Amino acid sequence: MIRLTGDSHTWAIAQGLRSLQNRGELAGIEYLARPLGSHSHFHRPFFTETDENIEFTNPEIRKFMTHYPVSNTDDIHLLCMGFHSVFLFEDPTFRTNVPLRFWNGGSGSPMSRALWLRIVENHQKYYRLFFDALRRRGLKVIVIEAPKPFAHHKGVSLARRDVVYEVDRSYRAALASWLEERSILVVNVDPQCLNVDGFMHETFRHPDQNDGHHGNEMYGQIMARRIVELAKSNNFGV
């Protein structure tokens, strides 16, 4: 059984899995998708642990799921969470503060690497605790990267593109490095989804024109295939 859960980016992956299933590409593979809502639900303590269970405490998450299933260690646990950086680069802070290596002495104030890493660690703290909680229980965990920034997002248009790119890149790199240290697999955004400048192809933008950061079903299909391939190549029982 593949269990997919996470923030709102989970919806596109779930659509992709459903499309592959309808095409017969998931023959013999069972999956269950349970999105848990906005990424903002995970930026503060959102779960507690007992010997038998992981209980969600955030009331918004509990609308979708009250506890996380940890009893079956044969399942593959796909977690689409932790890589969403939009809330940072759309913050007005990065219209006046610039990562130190991009500061040229002109407009804006330089931000040290140490300060930036502290900000990143604070934002990723509860994701990391959750991943660790699952890992300690011997679960097969794969973390799915969120879509990279779309150029049409308002945060990209209001800030310097090189700053947006660096904020997103370094935010993801910090979590990827932490996961690698713990031998937790990551499904990265497929290169075919990206422009030469590292932003998402508009082909994969959400059909809602007011949505600046979610991928569409086509994106979900591409990522779903990568997930299945990664699980198979790592002997995850798929």
CSV table of C-alpha atoms in Angstrom, one decimal:
chain,number,residue,atom,x,y,z
A,1,MET,CA,0.0,0.0,0.0
A,2,ILE,CA,1.2,3.5,-0.9
A,3,ARG,CA,0.0,6.1,1.6
A,4,LEU,CA,0.2,9.7,0.3
A,5,THR,CA,-0.4,12.6,2.6
A,6,GLY,CA,0.9,16.2,3.1
A,7,ASP,CA,0.1,19.8,2.4
A,8,SER,CA,-2.0,21.2,-0.5
A,9,HIS,CA,0.5,20.1,-3.1
A,10,THR,CA,-0.6,16.6,-2.4
A,11,TRP,CA,-3.7,17.2,-4.5
A,12,ALA,CA,-1.8,17.3,-7.8
A,13,ILE,CA,0.1,14.1,-6.9
A,14,ALA,CA,-3.2,12.4,-5.9
A,15,GLN,CA,-4.7,13.4,-9.3
A,16,GLY,CA,-1.6,12.1,-11.0
A,17,LEU,CA,-1.8,8.7,-9.3
A,18,ARG,CA,-5.5,8.5,-10.2
A,19,SER,CA,-4.8,9.2,-13.8
A,20,LEU,CA,-2.1,6.5,-13.9
A,21,GLN,CA,-4.4,4.1,-12.2
A,22,ASN,CA,-7.2,4.8,-14.8
A,23,ARG,CA,-4.6,4.1,-17.6
A,24,GLY,CA,-3.6,0.8,-16.0
A,25,GLU,CA,-0.1,2.0,-15.1
A,26,LEU,CA,-0.5,1.1,-11.4
A,27,ALA,CA,-1.5,-2.5,-11.9
A,28,GLY,CA,-1.1,-4.4,-8.6
A,29,ILE,CA,-0.4,-1.2,-6.7
A,30,GLU,CA,-2.8,0.1,-4.0
A,31,TYR,CA,-2.7,3.7,-2.9
A,32,LEU,CA,-4.6,5.9,-0.5
A,33,ALA,CA,-4.3,9.7,-0.8
A,34,ARG,CA,-5.2,12.0,2.2
A,35,PRO,CA,-4.2,15.7,1.7
A,36,LEU,CA,-4.1,17.6,5.0
A,37,GLY,CA,-4.6,21.2,3.9
A,38,SER,CA,-2.4,24.2,3.9
A,39,HIS,CA,1.4,24.2,4.5
A,40,SER,CA,0.7,26.8,7.2
A,41,HIS,CA,-0.7,24.0,9.5
A,42,PHE,CA,2.8,22.6,9.8
A,43,HIS,CA,4.7,25.6,11.0
A,44,ARG,CA,3.9,25.1,14.6
A,45,PRO,CA,3.6,22.0,16.8
A,46,PHE,CA,1.0,19.8,15.0
A,47,PHE,CA,1.4,16.3,16.5
A,48,THR,CA,2.1,14.3,19.7
A,49,GLU,CA,3.4,10.8,20.1
A,50,THR,CA,2.4,7.8,22.2
A,51,ASP,CA,3.9,4.3,22.2
A,52,GLU,CA,1.1,3.2,19.8
A,53,ASN,CA,0.3,6.3,17.8
A,54,ILE,CA,1.0,9.7,16.3
A,55,GLU,CA,-1.9,12.0,17.0
A,56,PHE,CA,-2.5,15.2,15.1
A,57,THR,CA,-3.2,18.2,17.4
A,58,ASN,CA,-3.7,21.0,14.9
A,59,PRO,CA,-7.5,21.3,14.6
A,60,GLU,CA,-7.2,22.2,10.9
A,61,ILE,CA,-5.3,19.0,10.2
A,62,ARG,CA,-7.7,17.0,12.3
A,63,LYS,CA,-10.5,17.9,9.9
A,64,PHE,CA,-8.8,15.6,7.4
A,65,MET,CA,-7.0,13.0,9.7
A,66,THR,CA,-6.9,12.6,13.5
A,67,HIS,CA,-3.9,10.3,13.7
A,68,TYR,CA,-1.2,9.0,11.4
A,69,PRO,CA,-1.2,5.3,10.6
A,70,VAL,CA,2.0,3.8,11.9
A,71,SER,CA,1.1,0.1,12.5
A,72,ASN,CA,2.0,-1.3,9.1
A,73,THR,CA,5.7,-1.0,8.4
A,74,ASP,CA,5.2,-2.6,4.9
A,75,ASP,CA,3.4,0.5,3.6
A,76,ILE,CA,5.2,3.2,1.7
A,77,HIS,CA,4.6,6.6,3.2
A,78,LEU,CA,4.7,9.4,0.7
A,79,LEU,CA,4.9,12.8,2.4
A,80,CYS,CA,4.4,15.9,0.2
A,81,MET,CA,5.5,18.5,2.7
A,82,GLY,CA,8.4,20.6,3.8
A,83,PHE,CA,9.7,22.0,0.5
A,84,HIS,CA,7.2,24.7,0.0
A,85,SER,CA,9.1,28.0,0.1
A,86,VAL,CA,6.5,30.5,-1.3
A,87,PHE,CA,5.6,31.9,2.1
A,88,LEU,CA,9.3,33.1,2.4
A,89,PHE,CA,10.0,34.6,-1.0
A,90,GLU,CA,6.6,36.4,-1.1
A,91,ASP,CA,7.4,38.0,2.3
A,92,PRO,CA,8.2,41.7,2.0
A,93,THR,CA,11.4,41.0,3.9
A,94,PHE,CA,13.0,39.9,0.7
A,95,ARG,CA,12.2,43.1,-1.1
A,96,THR,CA,14.5,45.0,1.2
A,97,ASN,CA,16.8,42.3,2.5
A,98,VAL,CA,19.1,40.4,0.2
A,99,PRO,CA,21.1,37.2,0.8
A,100,LEU,CA,24.7,38.4,1.4
A,101,ARG,CA,26.2,36.8,-1.7
A,102,PHE,CA,23.8,38.8,-3.9
A,103,TRP,CA,24.3,42.1,-2.2
A,104,ASN,CA,26.4,44.5,-4.2
A,105,GLY,CA,26.4,47.5,-1.8
A,106,GLY,CA,23.4,49.1,-3.5
A,107,SER,CA,19.8,48.9,-2.5
A,108,GLY,CA,18.6,46.5,0.1
A,109,SER,CA,20.3,45.2,3.3
A,110,PRO,CA,22.5,42.2,3.3
A,111,MET,CA,21.3,39.1,5.2
A,112,SER,CA,24.0,36.8,6.6
A,113,ARG,CA,24.1,33.1,5.8
A,114,ALA,CA,23.9,32.3,9.5
A,115,LEU,CA,20.7,34.3,9.9
A,116,TRP,CA,19.2,32.8,6.8
A,117,LEU,CA,19.9,29.3,8.0
A,118,ARG,CA,18.4,30.0,11.4
A,119,ILE,CA,15.2,31.2,9.6
A,120,VAL,CA,15.1,28.1,7.5
A,121,GLU,CA,15.6,25.8,10.5
A,122,ASN,CA,12.9,27.5,12.4
A,123,HIS,CA,10.4,27.1,9.5
A,124,GLN,CA,11.4,23.4,8.9
A,125,LYS,CA,11.5,22.5,12.6
A,126,TYR,CA,8.2,20.6,12.9
A,127,TYR,CA,8.4,18.9,9.5
A,128,ARG,CA,11.8,17.5,10.6
A,129,LEU,CA,10.4,16.3,14.0
A,130,PHE,CA,7.5,14.6,12.1
A,131,PHE,CA,9.9,12.9,9.6
A,132,ASP,CA,12.1,11.7,12.5
A,133,ALA,CA,9.0,10.4,14.4
A,134,LEU,CA,8.1,8.2,11.4
A,135,ARG,CA,11.6,7.1,10.8
A,136,ARG,CA,12.1,6.0,14.4
A,137,ARG,CA,9.1,3.6,13.9
A,138,GLY,CA,10.8,1.9,11.0
A,139,LEU,CA,8.4,3.3,8.3
A,140,LYS,CA,9.4,3.5,4.7
A,141,VAL,CA,9.3,7.2,4.1
A,142,ILE,CA,9.7,9.1,0.8
A,143,VAL,CA,9.4,12.9,0.8
A,144,ILE,CA,8.1,14.6,-2.3
A,145,GLU,CA,9.4,18.0,-3.4
A,146,ALA,CA,6.8,20.8,-3.9
A,147,PRO,CA,6.8,22.6,-7.3
A,148,LYS,CA,9.5,25.2,-7.7
A,149,PRO,CA,8.4,28.8,-8.1
A,150,PHE,CA,6.2,29.8,-11.1
A,151,ALA,CA,7.3,33.1,-12.7
A,152,HIS,CA,3.7,34.4,-12.7
A,153,HIS,CA,3.6,34.2,-8.9
A,154,LYS,CA,3.1,37.7,-7.4
A,155,GLY,CA,6.1,37.2,-5.1
A,156,VAL,CA,8.4,36.7,-8.0
A,157,SER,CA,7.2,39.8,-9.7
A,158,LEU,CA,7.7,41.9,-6.6
A,159,ALA,CA,11.2,40.8,-5.7
A,160,ARG,CA,14.4,40.3,-7.6
A,161,ARG,CA,14.3,37.0,-9.5
A,162,ASP,CA,17.8,36.0,-8.5
A,163,VAL,CA,16.8,36.6,-4.9
A,164,VAL,CA,13.6,34.5,-5.2
A,165,TYR,CA,15.6,31.7,-6.9
A,166,GLU,CA,18.3,31.7,-4.2
A,167,VAL,CA,15.7,31.8,-1.3
A,168,ASP,CA,13.9,28.8,-2.8
A,169,ARG,CA,17.1,26.9,-3.8
A,170,SER,CA,18.7,27.2,-0.4
A,171,TYR,CA,15.5,26.5,1.5
A,172,ARG,CA,15.1,23.2,-0.4
A,173,ALA,CA,18.8,22.4,-0.2
A,174,ALA,CA,18.8,22.7,3.6
A,175,LEU,CA,15.9,20.2,4.0
A,176,ALA,CA,17.3,17.8,1.3
A,177,SER,CA,20.7,17.7,3.1
A,178,TRP,CA,18.9,17.0,6.4
A,179,LEU,CA,16.9,14.2,4.8
A,180,GLU,CA,19.9,12.7,3.1
A,181,GLU,CA,21.8,12.5,6.4
A,182,ARG,CA,18.9,10.3,7.7
A,183,SER,CA,18.7,8.2,4.5
A,184,ILE,CA,15.2,9.4,3.7
A,185,LEU,CA,14.5,9.4,0.0
A,186,VAL,CA,13.3,12.5,-1.8
A,187,VAL,CA,11.4,12.7,-5.1
A,188,ASN,CA,12.7,15.9,-6.8
A,189,VAL,CA,10.8,18.0,-9.3
A,190,ASP,CA,11.3,16.4,-12.7
A,191,PRO,CA,13.7,18.5,-14.8
A,192,GLN,CA,11.2,18.5,-17.7
A,193,CYS,CA,8.9,20.7,-15.5
A,194,LEU,CA,11.5,23.5,-15.4
A,195,ASN,CA,12.5,26.3,-17.6
A,196,VAL,CA,16.2,27.0,-18.3
A,197,ASP,CA,16.1,29.7,-15.5
A,198,GLY,CA,15.0,27.1,-12.9
A,199,PHE,CA,11.4,28.3,-12.6
A,200,MET,CA,8.4,26.0,-13.4
A,201,HIS,CA,7.1,25.8,-16.9
A,202,GLU,CA,3.8,27.6,-17.2
A,203,THR,CA,2.4,24.4,-18.9
A,204,PHE,CA,2.2,22.9,-15.4
A,205,ARG,CA,0.5,25.8,-13.6
A,206,HIS,CA,-2.8,25.3,-11.8
A,207,PRO,CA,-5.9,25.9,-13.9
A,208,ASP,CA,-7.1,28.6,-11.4
A,209,GLN,CA,-5.5,31.7,-12.8
A,210,ASN,CA,-5.4,33.2,-9.3
A,211,ASP,CA,-3.3,30.3,-8.0
A,212,GLY,CA,0.4,31.1,-8.2
A,213,HIS,CA,2.1,28.1,-6.7
A,214,HIS,CA,0.2,24.8,-7.2
A,215,GLY,CA,0.9,22.4,-10.1
A,216,ASN,CA,-1.8,20.9,-12.3
A,217,GLU,CA,-2.8,17.3,-13.0
A,218,MET,CA,-0.2,17.0,-15.8
A,219,TYR,CA,2.5,17.9,-13.3
A,220,GLY,CA,1.0,15.3,-10.9
A,221,GLN,CA,1.2,12.6,-13.5
A,222,ILE,CA,4.9,13.2,-14.1
A,223,MET,CA,5.7,13.2,-10.4
A,224,ALA,CA,3.5,10.1,-9.8
A,225,ARG,CA,5.6,8.2,-12.3
A,226,ARG,CA,8.8,9.4,-10.7
A,227,ILE,CA,7.5,8.2,-7.3
A,228,VAL,CA,6.7,4.7,-8.5
A,229,GLU,CA,10.0,4.4,-10.3
A,230,LEU,CA,11.9,5.5,-7.2
A,231,ALA,CA,10.0,3.1,-5.0
A,232,LYS,CA,10.7,0.2,-7.3
A,233,SER,CA,14.4,1.0,-7.7
A,234,ASN,CA,14.9,1.1,-4.0
A,235,ASN,CA,13.2,-2.2,-3.3
A,236,PHE,CA,10.3,-0.6,-1.5
A,237,GLY,CA,8.0,-3.5,-2.4
A,238,VAL,CA,6.2,-1.8,-5.3
